[in-house]
Coordinates of C-alpha atoms in Angstrom, one line a residue:
M544 CA 3.4 54.8 160.2
G545 CA 3.9 54.6 156.5
N546 CA 5.9 56.4 154.0
L547 CA 3.3 59.0 153.5
D548 CA 3.4 60.0 157.2
F549 CA 7.1 60.4 157.1
T550 CA 6.8 62.5 154.0
V551 CA 4.2 64.8 155.7
M552 CA 6.4 65.2 158.7
A553 CA 9.4 66.0 156.4
V554 CA 7.4 68.6 154.5
F555 CA 6.1 70.4 157.5
A556 CA 9.8 70.3 159.2
L557 CA 11.1 71.9 155.9
L558 CA 8.4 74.5 156.0
I559 CA 9.2 75.5 159.6
L560 CA 13.0 75.5 158.9
G561 CA 12.4 77.6 155.8
I562 CA 10.4 80.2 157.6
G563 CA 13.3 80.5 160.2
M564 CA 15.8 81.0 157.4
M565 CA 13.7 83.7 155.8
F566 CA 14.1 85.9 158.9
T567 CA 17.9 85.5 158.8
R568 CA 18.1 88.8 156.9
V569 CA 15.5 90.6 159.0
G570 CA 17.0 89.3 162.3
S571 CA 20.6 90.3 161.3
K572 CA 19.6 94.1 160.5
N573 CA 20.1 95.2 164.1
S574 CA 20.0 93.9 167.7
S575 CA 16.5 95.3 168.1
A576 CA 15.2 93.1 165.2
F577 CA 17.1 90.0 166.6
F578 CA 16.3 90.4 170.1
E579 CA 12.7 92.1 170.3
A580 CA 11.6 91.8 166.7
G581 CA 11.5 95.6 166.3
G582 CA 9.8 96.2 169.8
A583 CA 6.4 96.8 168.3
T584 CA 5.1 93.5 167.1
P585 CA 1.4 92.8 166.7
W586 CA -0.1 91.8 170.1
W587 CA -2.1 88.9 168.6
I588 CA 1.1 87.2 167.3
N589 CA 2.8 87.6 170.7
S590 CA -0.3 86.1 172.5
I591 CA -0.3 83.0 170.1
S592 CA 3.3 82.7 170.6
L593 CA 3.0 82.8 174.3
F594 CA 0.1 80.3 174.2
I595 CA 1.7 77.8 171.9
S596 CA 5.0 78.1 173.8
Y597 CA 3.1 77.1 176.9
F598 CA 1.1 74.5 175.1
S599 CA 3.9 72.2 174.2
A600 CA 3.9 68.6 173.3
G601 CA 4.7 68.2 177.0
T602 CA 0.9 69.0 177.3
F603 CA 0.0 65.8 175.4
V604 CA 2.4 63.7 177.3
V605 CA 2.3 65.2 180.9
W606 CA -1.3 66.4 181.1
G607 CA -2.3 63.8 178.5
S608 CA -1.0 61.1 180.8
I609 CA -3.0 62.5 183.7
A610 CA -6.1 62.9 181.3
Y611 CA -5.8 59.1 180.4
K612 CA -5.6 58.1 184.2
S613 CA -7.9 60.8 185.7
G614 CA -10.0 62.3 183.0
F615 CA -11.2 65.9 183.7
V616 CA -8.4 66.4 186.3
A617 CA -6.1 67.4 183.6
N618 CA -8.6 70.1 182.6
G619 CA -8.9 71.4 186.1
I620 CA -5.0 71.7 186.3
Q621 CA -4.9 73.6 183.1
L622 CA -7.7 76.1 184.2
T623 CA -4.9 77.4 186.6
M624 CA -3.3 78.9 183.5
V625 CA -6.6 80.7 182.6
F626 CA -6.9 82.5 185.9
G627 CA -3.2 82.9 186.1
G628 CA -3.2 84.7 182.7
L629 CA -6.1 87.0 183.8
L630 CA -4.2 88.1 186.9
V631 CA -1.1 88.8 184.7
A632 CA -3.2 90.8 182.3
F633 CA -4.8 92.8 185.3
F634 CA -1.6 93.4 187.3
I635 CA 1.8 92.4 185.7
A636 CA 1.9 92.6 181.9
A637 CA 1.7 96.5 181.5
K638 CA 4.1 96.8 184.4
W639 CA 6.8 95.0 182.3
K640 CA 6.2 97.1 179.2
R641 CA 6.4 100.3 181.5
T642 CA 10.0 99.5 182.5
G643 CA 11.1 100.0 179.1
V644 CA 13.6 97.1 179.0
V645 CA 14.2 94.5 176.3
T646 CA 14.6 91.5 178.8
A647 CA 13.9 90.6 182.4
A648 CA 17.7 90.3 183.0
E649 CA 18.1 94.0 181.9
Y650 CA 15.5 95.0 184.4
I651 CA 17.1 93.1 187.2
G652 CA 20.5 94.9 186.3
K653 CA 19.0 98.4 186.4
R654 CA 16.8 97.7 189.4
L655 CA 19.0 95.5 191.7
G656 CA 22.6 95.8 190.2
N657 CA 24.9 93.7 188.1
K658 CA 25.8 91.2 190.7
T659 CA 22.2 90.4 191.4
Q660 CA 21.7 90.2 187.6
Q661 CA 24.4 87.7 187.2
F662 CA 23.1 85.6 190.1
Y663 CA 19.6 85.3 188.5
T664 CA 21.1 84.8 184.9
F665 CA 23.0 81.8 186.2
L666 CA 19.9 80.3 187.9
I667 CA 17.6 81.1 185.1
M668 CA 19.9 79.4 182.6
L669 CA 20.1 76.3 184.8
H670 CA 16.2 76.3 185.1
G671 CA 15.9 76.8 181.4
L672 CA 18.0 73.7 180.6
F673 CA 15.7 71.6 182.5
T674 CA 12.5 73.2 181.3
T675 CA 13.6 73.0 177.6
A676 CA 14.8 69.5 178.2
S677 CA 11.2 68.6 179.6
V678 CA 9.8 69.8 176.3
L679 CA 12.1 67.9 173.9
Y680 CA 11.7 64.7 175.7
P681 CA 7.9 64.3 175.3
V682 CA 8.1 65.1 171.6
G683 CA 11.0 62.6 171.2
K684 CA 8.8 60.1 173.1
M685 CA 5.8 60.5 170.8
V686 CA 8.0 60.3 167.7
S687 CA 9.8 57.1 169.0
V688 CA 6.4 55.5 169.7
A689 CA 5.2 56.1 166.3
T690 CA 8.5 55.4 164.4
P691 CA 11.3 52.8 164.4
L692 CA 13.8 55.4 165.6
S693 CA 15.1 55.3 169.1
L694 CA 14.1 57.9 171.7
N695 CA 17.6 59.6 171.8
T696 CA 17.8 59.7 168.1
C697 CA 14.4 61.5 167.8
I698 CA 15.5 64.1 170.6
L699 CA 18.7 64.8 168.7
I700 CA 17.0 65.4 165.2
I701 CA 14.1 67.6 166.5
G702 CA 16.5 69.5 168.9
G703 CA 19.0 70.1 165.9
I704 CA 16.1 71.6 163.7
I705 CA 15.0 73.9 166.5
I706 CA 18.5 75.2 167.2
L707 CA 19.1 75.8 163.4
Y708 CA 16.2 78.0 162.7
T709 CA 16.1 79.7 166.2
S710 CA 19.7 80.8 165.8
A711 CA 19.1 82.1 162.2
G712 CA 16.1 84.4 162.6
G713 CA 16.0 85.6 166.2
L714 CA 12.7 86.5 167.8
W715 CA 10.9 87.2 164.6
A716 CA 11.6 83.6 163.4
V717 CA 10.3 82.3 166.9
L718 CA 7.0 84.4 166.7
V719 CA 6.2 83.5 163.1
T720 CA 6.9 79.9 163.3
D721 CA 4.9 79.8 166.6
V722 CA 1.8 81.0 164.8
V723 CA 2.3 78.5 162.0
Q724 CA 2.9 75.7 164.4
F725 CA -0.3 76.8 166.2
V726 CA -2.2 76.4 163.1
I727 CA -0.7 73.0 162.4
L728 CA -1.4 71.7 165.9
S729 CA -5.0 73.1 166.0
A730 CA -5.8 71.4 162.7
A731 CA -4.3 68.1 163.7
V732 CA -6.5 68.0 166.9
C733 CA -9.6 69.2 165.1
I734 CA -9.1 66.3 162.7
L735 CA -8.3 63.6 165.4
V736 CA -11.2 64.3 167.8
P737 CA -14.2 63.7 165.6
I738 CA -12.5 60.4 164.2
A739 CA -11.7 59.2 167.7
L740 CA -15.3 59.9 168.9
K741 CA -16.7 57.9 166.0
D742 CA -14.4 55.1 166.9
V743 CA -15.7 54.9 170.5
G744 CA -19.3 54.9 169.4
G745 CA -20.1 58.7 170.0
M746 CA -20.0 60.9 173.0
H747 CA -22.9 59.2 174.7
N748 CA -21.2 55.9 174.7
F749 CA -17.9 57.5 175.7
T750 CA -19.5 59.1 178.8
Q751 CA -21.2 55.8 179.7
S752 CA -18.0 53.6 179.3
A753 CA -15.7 56.0 181.2
P754 CA -14.4 55.1 184.7
E755 CA -16.2 56.5 187.6
G756 CA -15.2 60.0 188.5
F757 CA -13.6 60.5 185.2
F758 CA -15.4 63.9 184.7
K759 CA -14.5 65.4 188.1
F760 CA -12.0 68.2 188.1
F761 CA -10.3 67.2 191.3
N762 CA -9.2 63.9 193.0
S763 CA -7.1 63.0 196.0
E764 CA -3.7 63.6 194.4
Y765 CA -4.7 66.8 192.4
S766 CA -7.2 68.4 194.9
F767 CA -8.7 71.9 195.1
G768 CA -5.9 72.8 197.4
F769 CA -3.5 71.8 194.7
F770 CA -5.5 73.8 192.2
L771 CA -5.0 77.0 194.3
A772 CA -1.3 76.4 195.0
F773 CA -0.7 75.7 191.3
L774 CA -2.6 78.8 190.4
A775 CA -0.2 80.8 192.5
Y776 CA 2.6 79.2 190.7
Q777 CA 1.2 79.7 187.3
T778 CA 0.6 83.5 187.9
V779 CA 4.2 84.1 188.8
Y780 CA 5.4 81.7 186.0
I781 CA 3.3 83.4 183.3
G782 CA 4.1 86.9 184.6
G783 CA 7.8 86.4 185.5
N784 CA 9.3 83.8 183.2
W785 CA 12.0 85.6 181.4
A786 CA 11.0 84.0 177.9
Y787 CA 7.4 85.2 178.4
V788 CA 8.4 88.6 179.6
Q789 CA 9.6 89.2 176.1
R790 CA 6.1 88.8 174.8
Y791 CA 4.9 91.7 177.0
T792 CA 7.9 94.0 176.3
S793 CA 8.2 93.5 172.5
V794 CA 4.7 95.0 171.8
S795 CA 4.1 98.7 171.1
N796 CA 2.4 99.8 174.4
E797 CA 1.0 98.7 177.8
R798 CA -2.4 98.3 176.4
N799 CA -1.3 95.7 173.9
A800 CA 0.9 94.0 176.6
K801 CA -2.4 93.5 178.5
K802 CA -4.2 92.2 175.3
V803 CA -1.3 89.4 175.0
A804 CA -2.3 88.0 178.4
Y805 CA -6.1 88.3 177.8
L806 CA -6.0 86.5 174.5
F807 CA -3.6 83.8 176.2
S808 CA -6.2 83.2 178.8
L809 CA -9.1 82.8 176.3
L810 CA -7.1 80.3 174.3
Y811 CA -6.3 78.3 177.5
F812 CA -10.0 78.4 178.6
I813 CA -11.1 76.7 175.3
S814 CA -8.3 74.5 174.3
P815 CA -7.9 71.8 177.0
F816 CA -11.5 70.7 176.7
I817 CA -10.8 69.8 173.1
W818 CA -7.1 68.8 173.3
M819 CA -7.5 66.5 176.4
L820 CA -10.3 64.5 174.8
P821 CA -8.1 62.1 172.7
P822 CA -6.2 60.5 175.8
M823 CA -9.6 60.4 177.6
L824 CA -11.1 58.5 174.8
Y825 CA -8.2 56.2 174.6
R826 CA -8.8 55.1 178.2
V827 CA -12.2 53.6 177.1
I828 CA -10.6 52.0 174.0
N829 CA -7.6 50.4 176.0
P830 CA -7.8 50.9 179.7
D831 CA -4.7 48.5 180.4
L832 CA -1.8 51.0 180.2
T833 CA 0.5 51.0 183.2
G834 CA 3.5 52.7 184.7
L835 CA 4.9 55.2 182.1
E836 CA 2.7 53.8 179.3
P837 CA 0.0 56.5 179.6
E838 CA 2.7 59.1 178.4
G839 CA 2.2 57.6 175.0
A840 CA -1.6 57.3 175.0
Y841 CA -2.1 60.3 172.6
M842 CA 0.1 58.7 169.9
M843 CA -1.3 55.2 170.5
L844 CA -4.8 56.6 169.7
C845 CA -3.5 58.3 166.5
E846 CA -1.9 55.1 165.3
K847 CA -5.2 53.2 166.0
V848 CA -7.8 55.5 164.4
L849 CA -6.1 57.8 161.8
P850 CA -5.4 56.8 158.2
A851 CA -2.0 57.0 156.5
G852 CA -0.8 60.7 156.2
L853 CA -2.9 62.1 159.0
I854 CA -0.8 60.4 161.6
G855 CA 2.2 62.3 160.2
L856 CA 0.1 65.5 160.4
V857 CA -0.9 65.0 164.0
L858 CA 2.7 64.1 165.0
S859 CA 3.9 67.2 163.0
G860 CA 1.5 69.3 165.1
M861 CA 2.8 67.9 168.4
I862 CA 6.4 68.4 167.2
S863 CA 5.5 72.0 166.3
A864 CA 4.2 72.6 169.7
S865 CA 7.3 71.4 171.3
A866 CA 9.5 73.4 169.0
S867 CA 7.5 76.4 169.9
K868 CA 8.4 76.0 173.6
A869 CA 11.9 75.1 173.2
N870 CA 12.6 77.9 170.7
T871 CA 11.1 80.4 173.0
T872 CA 13.4 79.5 175.9
I873 CA 16.6 79.1 173.7
N874 CA 16.0 82.5 172.0
M875 CA 15.5 84.2 175.4
M876 CA 18.7 82.7 176.8
A877 CA 20.6 83.7 173.7
V878 CA 19.3 87.3 174.1
V879 CA 20.2 87.3 177.8
F880 CA 23.7 86.0 177.2
A881 CA 24.4 88.4 174.4
H882 CA 22.7 91.5 175.8
D883 CA 23.2 91.1 179.4
V884 CA 26.4 89.0 179.9
Y885 CA 28.7 89.2 176.8
K886 CA 28.3 93.0 176.3
K887 CA 28.4 94.0 179.8
L888 CA 31.0 91.6 181.3
I889 CA 33.2 90.2 178.4
N890 CA 33.1 92.9 175.7
K891 CA 31.7 96.2 176.4
K892 CA 32.5 97.6 173.1
A893 CA 30.9 94.8 171.1
G894 CA 28.8 96.0 168.1
E895 CA 25.4 94.8 167.0
K896 CA 26.8 92.4 164.4
Q897 CA 29.0 90.9 167.0
L898 CA 26.1 90.6 169.7
I899 CA 24.0 88.8 167.2
L900 CA 26.8 86.5 166.2
M901 CA 27.4 85.6 169.9
A902 CA 23.7 85.1 170.5
R903 CA 23.7 82.6 167.6
M904 CA 26.7 80.7 169.0
F905 CA 25.2 80.6 172.4
T906 CA 21.9 79.3 170.9
V907 CA 23.9 76.4 169.6
L908 CA 25.6 75.7 172.8
F909 CA 22.5 76.0 175.0
G910 CA 20.5 73.8 172.7
A911 CA 23.2 71.1 172.7
I912 CA 23.2 70.9 176.5
T913 CA 19.4 70.8 176.6
I914 CA 19.5 67.8 174.2
G915 CA 21.8 66.1 176.4
I916 CA 19.6 66.5 179.6
A917 CA 16.5 65.5 177.6
M918 CA 18.1 62.2 176.9
L919 CA 18.4 61.6 180.7
V920 CA 14.8 62.3 181.6
P921 CA 13.9 58.6 182.0
R922 CA 16.6 58.1 184.7
I923 CA 14.8 60.6 187.0
G924 CA 11.3 59.1 187.3
G925 CA 9.7 60.1 184.1
I926 CA 8.4 63.5 182.6
V927 CA 5.5 64.1 184.9
E928 CA 7.7 63.8 188.0
M929 CA 10.3 66.1 186.4
V930 CA 7.9 68.9 185.3
L931 CA 6.1 69.1 188.6
A932 CA 9.3 68.9 190.7
T933 CA 10.9 71.8 188.7
A934 CA 7.9 73.8 189.1
S935 CA 7.5 73.4 192.8
I936 CA 11.2 73.8 193.5
A937 CA 12.1 76.7 191.1
G938 CA 9.1 78.5 189.8
G939 CA 8.1 80.7 192.9
A940 CA 11.6 81.1 194.0
L941 CA 12.9 82.5 190.7
F942 CA 10.0 84.6 189.4
A943 CA 7.9 85.9 192.4
P944 CA 10.7 88.1 194.0
I945 CA 11.3 89.9 190.7
I946 CA 7.6 90.5 190.1
W947 CA 7.4 91.9 193.6
T948 CA 10.0 94.6 192.8
L949 CA 7.7 95.8 189.9
Y950 CA 5.5 97.1 192.7
S951 CA 7.8 97.7 195.7
K952 CA 10.5 100.5 195.9
R953 CA 11.7 99.0 199.2
Q954 CA 12.9 95.7 198.1
T955 CA 16.7 95.5 197.7
A956 CA 19.3 93.1 196.1
A957 CA 19.7 91.4 199.5
S958 CA 16.0 90.9 200.3
V959 CA 15.4 89.6 196.7
V960 CA 18.3 87.1 196.6
S961 CA 17.6 85.9 200.3
A962 CA 13.9 85.2 199.3
S963 CA 14.9 83.2 196.3
L964 CA 17.6 81.4 198.1
A965 CA 15.3 80.4 201.0
G966 CA 12.6 79.1 198.5
L967 CA 15.2 77.0 196.5
V968 CA 17.2 75.6 199.4
I969 CA 14.1 74.6 201.5
S970 CA 12.0 73.2 198.7
L971 CA 15.0 71.3 197.3
A972 CA 15.8 69.8 200.7
L973 CA 12.2 68.8 201.3
K974 CA 12.2 67.2 197.8
L975 CA 15.4 65.3 198.3
F976 CA 15.2 64.5 201.9
P977 CA 11.7 64.6 203.1
V978 CA 11.7 61.6 205.5
E979 CA 15.0 62.7 207.2
L980 CA 13.6 66.2 207.7
I981 CA 9.9 65.9 208.4
G982 CA 9.2 62.3 208.6
H983 CA 7.2 61.9 205.5
K984 CA 7.1 62.9 201.8
L985 CA 5.2 66.0 200.9
D986 CA 2.1 65.7 198.7
R987 CA 1.6 67.9 195.6
V988 CA -0.3 70.5 197.4
W989 CA 2.4 71.2 200.1
E990 CA 5.1 71.0 197.5
T991 CA 3.6 73.7 195.2
S992 CA 2.4 75.8 198.1
L993 CA 5.8 75.9 199.8
G994 CA 7.6 76.6 196.4
V995 CA 5.6 79.8 196.0
G996 CA 4.9 80.5 199.8
I997 CA 8.3 80.6 201.1
P998 CA 9.8 83.3 198.9
V999 CA 6.7 85.4 199.3
F1000 CA 6.8 85.2 203.1
V1001 CA 10.4 86.1 203.1
L1002 CA 9.6 89.2 200.9
L1003 CA 6.8 90.1 203.2
C1004 CA 9.0 90.1 206.3
W1005 CA 11.5 92.3 204.5
E1006 CA 8.7 94.6 203.2
V1007 CA 7.6 95.1 206.8
Y1008 CA 11.2 95.6 208.1
Y1009 CA 11.9 98.3 205.4
W1010 CA 8.7 100.0 206.0
L1011 CA 9.2 100.2 209.8
A1012 CA 12.9 101.4 209.1
G1013 CA 11.7 104.1 206.7
K1014 CA 13.9 102.7 204.0
E1015 CA 13.3 103.0 200.3
A1016 CA 15.9 101.4 197.7
V1017 CA 14.6 103.0 194.5
H1018 CA 12.7 106.1 193.6
N1019 CA 11.7 106.4 190.1
F1020 CA 13.1 103.5 188.1
I1021 CA 9.9 102.2 186.4
R1022 CA 9.4 105.0 183.8
A1023 CA 6.2 106.7 182.8
E1024 CA 4.5 105.6 186.2
K1025 CA 1.6 107.9 185.5
S1026 CA 1.1 107.4 181.8
H1027 CA -0.7 104.6 180.1
D1028 CA 1.5 104.1 177.1
T1029 CA 5.1 104.4 176.3
V1030 CA 6.2 106.3 173.3
T1031 CA 8.1 104.8 170.4
P1032 CA 10.5 107.0 168.2
E1033 CA 9.1 107.6 164.8
L1034 CA 12.1 105.9 163.0
H1035 CA 11.8 102.9 165.2
T1036 CA 8.0 102.7 164.5
N1037 CA 8.4 102.8 160.8
D1038 CA 11.1 100.1 160.9
A1039 CA 8.9 98.0 163.1
T1040 CA 5.9 98.5 160.9
T1041 CA 7.8 97.2 157.8
Q1042 CA 9.0 94.1 159.8
N1043 CA 5.4 93.6 161.0
T1044 CA 3.9 93.6 157.6
F1045 CA 6.6 91.3 156.3
G1046 CA 6.1 88.9 159.2
I1047 CA 2.3 88.7 158.8
K1048 CA 2.6 88.2 154.9
V1049 CA 4.9 85.2 155.8
I1050 CA 2.4 83.9 158.3
A1051 CA -0.4 84.2 155.7
A1052 CA 1.7 82.5 153.1
S1053 CA 2.9 79.7 155.3
I1054 CA -0.6 78.8 156.6
A1055 CA -1.8 78.8 153.0
V1056 CA 0.7 76.1 152.3
V1057 CA -0.4 74.2 155.5
G1058 CA -4.0 74.5 154.5
A1059 CA -3.4 73.3 150.9
G1060 CA -1.4 70.4 152.2
I1061 CA -4.0 69.3 154.9
A1062 CA -6.7 69.6 152.2
L1063 CA -4.7 67.5 149.8
L1064 CA -4.0 64.8 152.5
G1065 CA -7.8 64.8 153.2
M1066 CA -8.6 64.1 149.7
I1067 CA -6.1 61.2 149.1
A1068 CA -6.6 59.5 152.6
N1069 CA -9.3 57.0 153.6
N1070 CA -12.0 58.8 155.6
G1071 CA -10.3 62.1 155.2
M1072 CA -13.1 64.4 154.5
V1073 CA -12.7 66.1 157.9
A1074 CA -9.1 67.0 157.2
A1075 CA -10.2 68.2 153.6
Y1076 CA -12.6 70.6 155.3
V1077 CA -10.2 71.8 157.9
G1078 CA -7.6 72.5 155.1
L1079 CA -10.1 74.5 153.2
C1080 CA -11.0 76.6 156.3
I1081 CA -7.2 77.3 156.9
L1082 CA -6.9 78.4 153.2
V1083 CA -9.7 81.0 153.5
I1084 CA -8.2 82.3 156.9
S1085 CA -4.8 82.8 155.1
F1086 CA -6.4 84.7 152.4
L1087 CA -8.0 87.0 154.9
V1088 CA -4.7 87.5 156.9
W1089 CA -2.9 88.3 153.5
K1090 CA -5.4 90.9 152.6
A1091 CA -5.3 92.5 156.1
A1092 CA -1.5 92.6 156.0
K1093 CA -1.4 94.4 152.6
R1094 CA -4.0 96.9 154.0
K1095 CA -1.9 97.1 157.3
V1096 CA -5.0 96.7 159.4
I1097 CA -3.5 94.0 161.8

């Protein structure tokens, strides 16, 4: 990487930080603005935010590593997100909006009681520390591969920037930066793929030179059985993860909550087939990577085929993706702490300004702990092992029981907590002591299946027991059960509309800056015409978004 690449990265980092700072005033108006962006954000912004939060730089390191080694298997794994998103759209998203809550923690408190809420808040915070660390580590890894900086230094710098703008602007800062980061990342990959294809001699030469079985969706480690088990996990994760629940509850009505999940599925159907090509192409260029080296395949390809300036752009895109997922989780945890822990347990008389201050303080604390954990990832077997292990142990146990209660009036605090504990304890024991307990290590299929299957089985047993006993724990908690949309007060709607217009204008102006910068890079870089065309397309899109915002049609 040259000075131009570092300049590009610095410019885009300052742009994202500046956007977050712009929403300091909007996010400080009241707790609704900070915690749920006014409660009626445009559904397409929430959907892109959900998508880019899911599609972090971990995708390029975790799934990119699998794509390098096994080809289309990485795409097969990511298709579980498509079907999981559709199931959430059909059955779960509208249910969350119907509850009328701001956060999943608030729902648990109302549905199952404060002690159960505290139990899940502790576990979700613990889970959030590891999932956010699994996001910071990959992007730190990619930056360290491309720069002279150490891995820990990269993690510290990137984590610090994320903490700064997330604590400043609340959910609106997260949503708008997510959309801008989505544009940067999409542009970067659209520039990289055609250049990389040219380097390997075109698509035909790539398909002929690829290893045998490279274009199959399943292999012995990631089989069709793993696909089904991972689909179950993805469904409960997309539908129940507290950070993603905010994307369904902060839109204006149930119909829009469903649209959030539908667009997410569409984006995930298209993107992996484009974004997994680079590490697959690099397998043909350099088939000799071993151990944890495939984790850096994406960045190695960029350094080989891209001219100065464009490497910085691609790396900025990957940093943006990671920042998106990290800021989503950090913002959610700050909201939960301020709204459902501090106000209810520590200071019941806290005003809105004090809640926002506490949320910002917790954002800094949570982010700092996450940075520390990210630095320890190499000591626990690498990022692929950490991501899949966390998913199999905690995903189903933490999220499936809460989703079940959206449909069942019989489940109680005891039944839900016992299901989560059973899933966590058994899955963790089988992960740590497999030989001692069952004589062999579980494969990916069984790990993931048990992670979701155990809590679901426990819940089913409780459901049958309560049905036979004629017990019902709750009657009419989920409001407006028979209506299709919730009603928003007029004053709240007007305030939300003003925030929406401002947010969309910031998006339009920001992506105009991004488009102009990419077009300029393409004009000054060697073989940069692809970048120039991509930049011009982004400029046109930004103009259309600005006009639509002024007419208030989106």
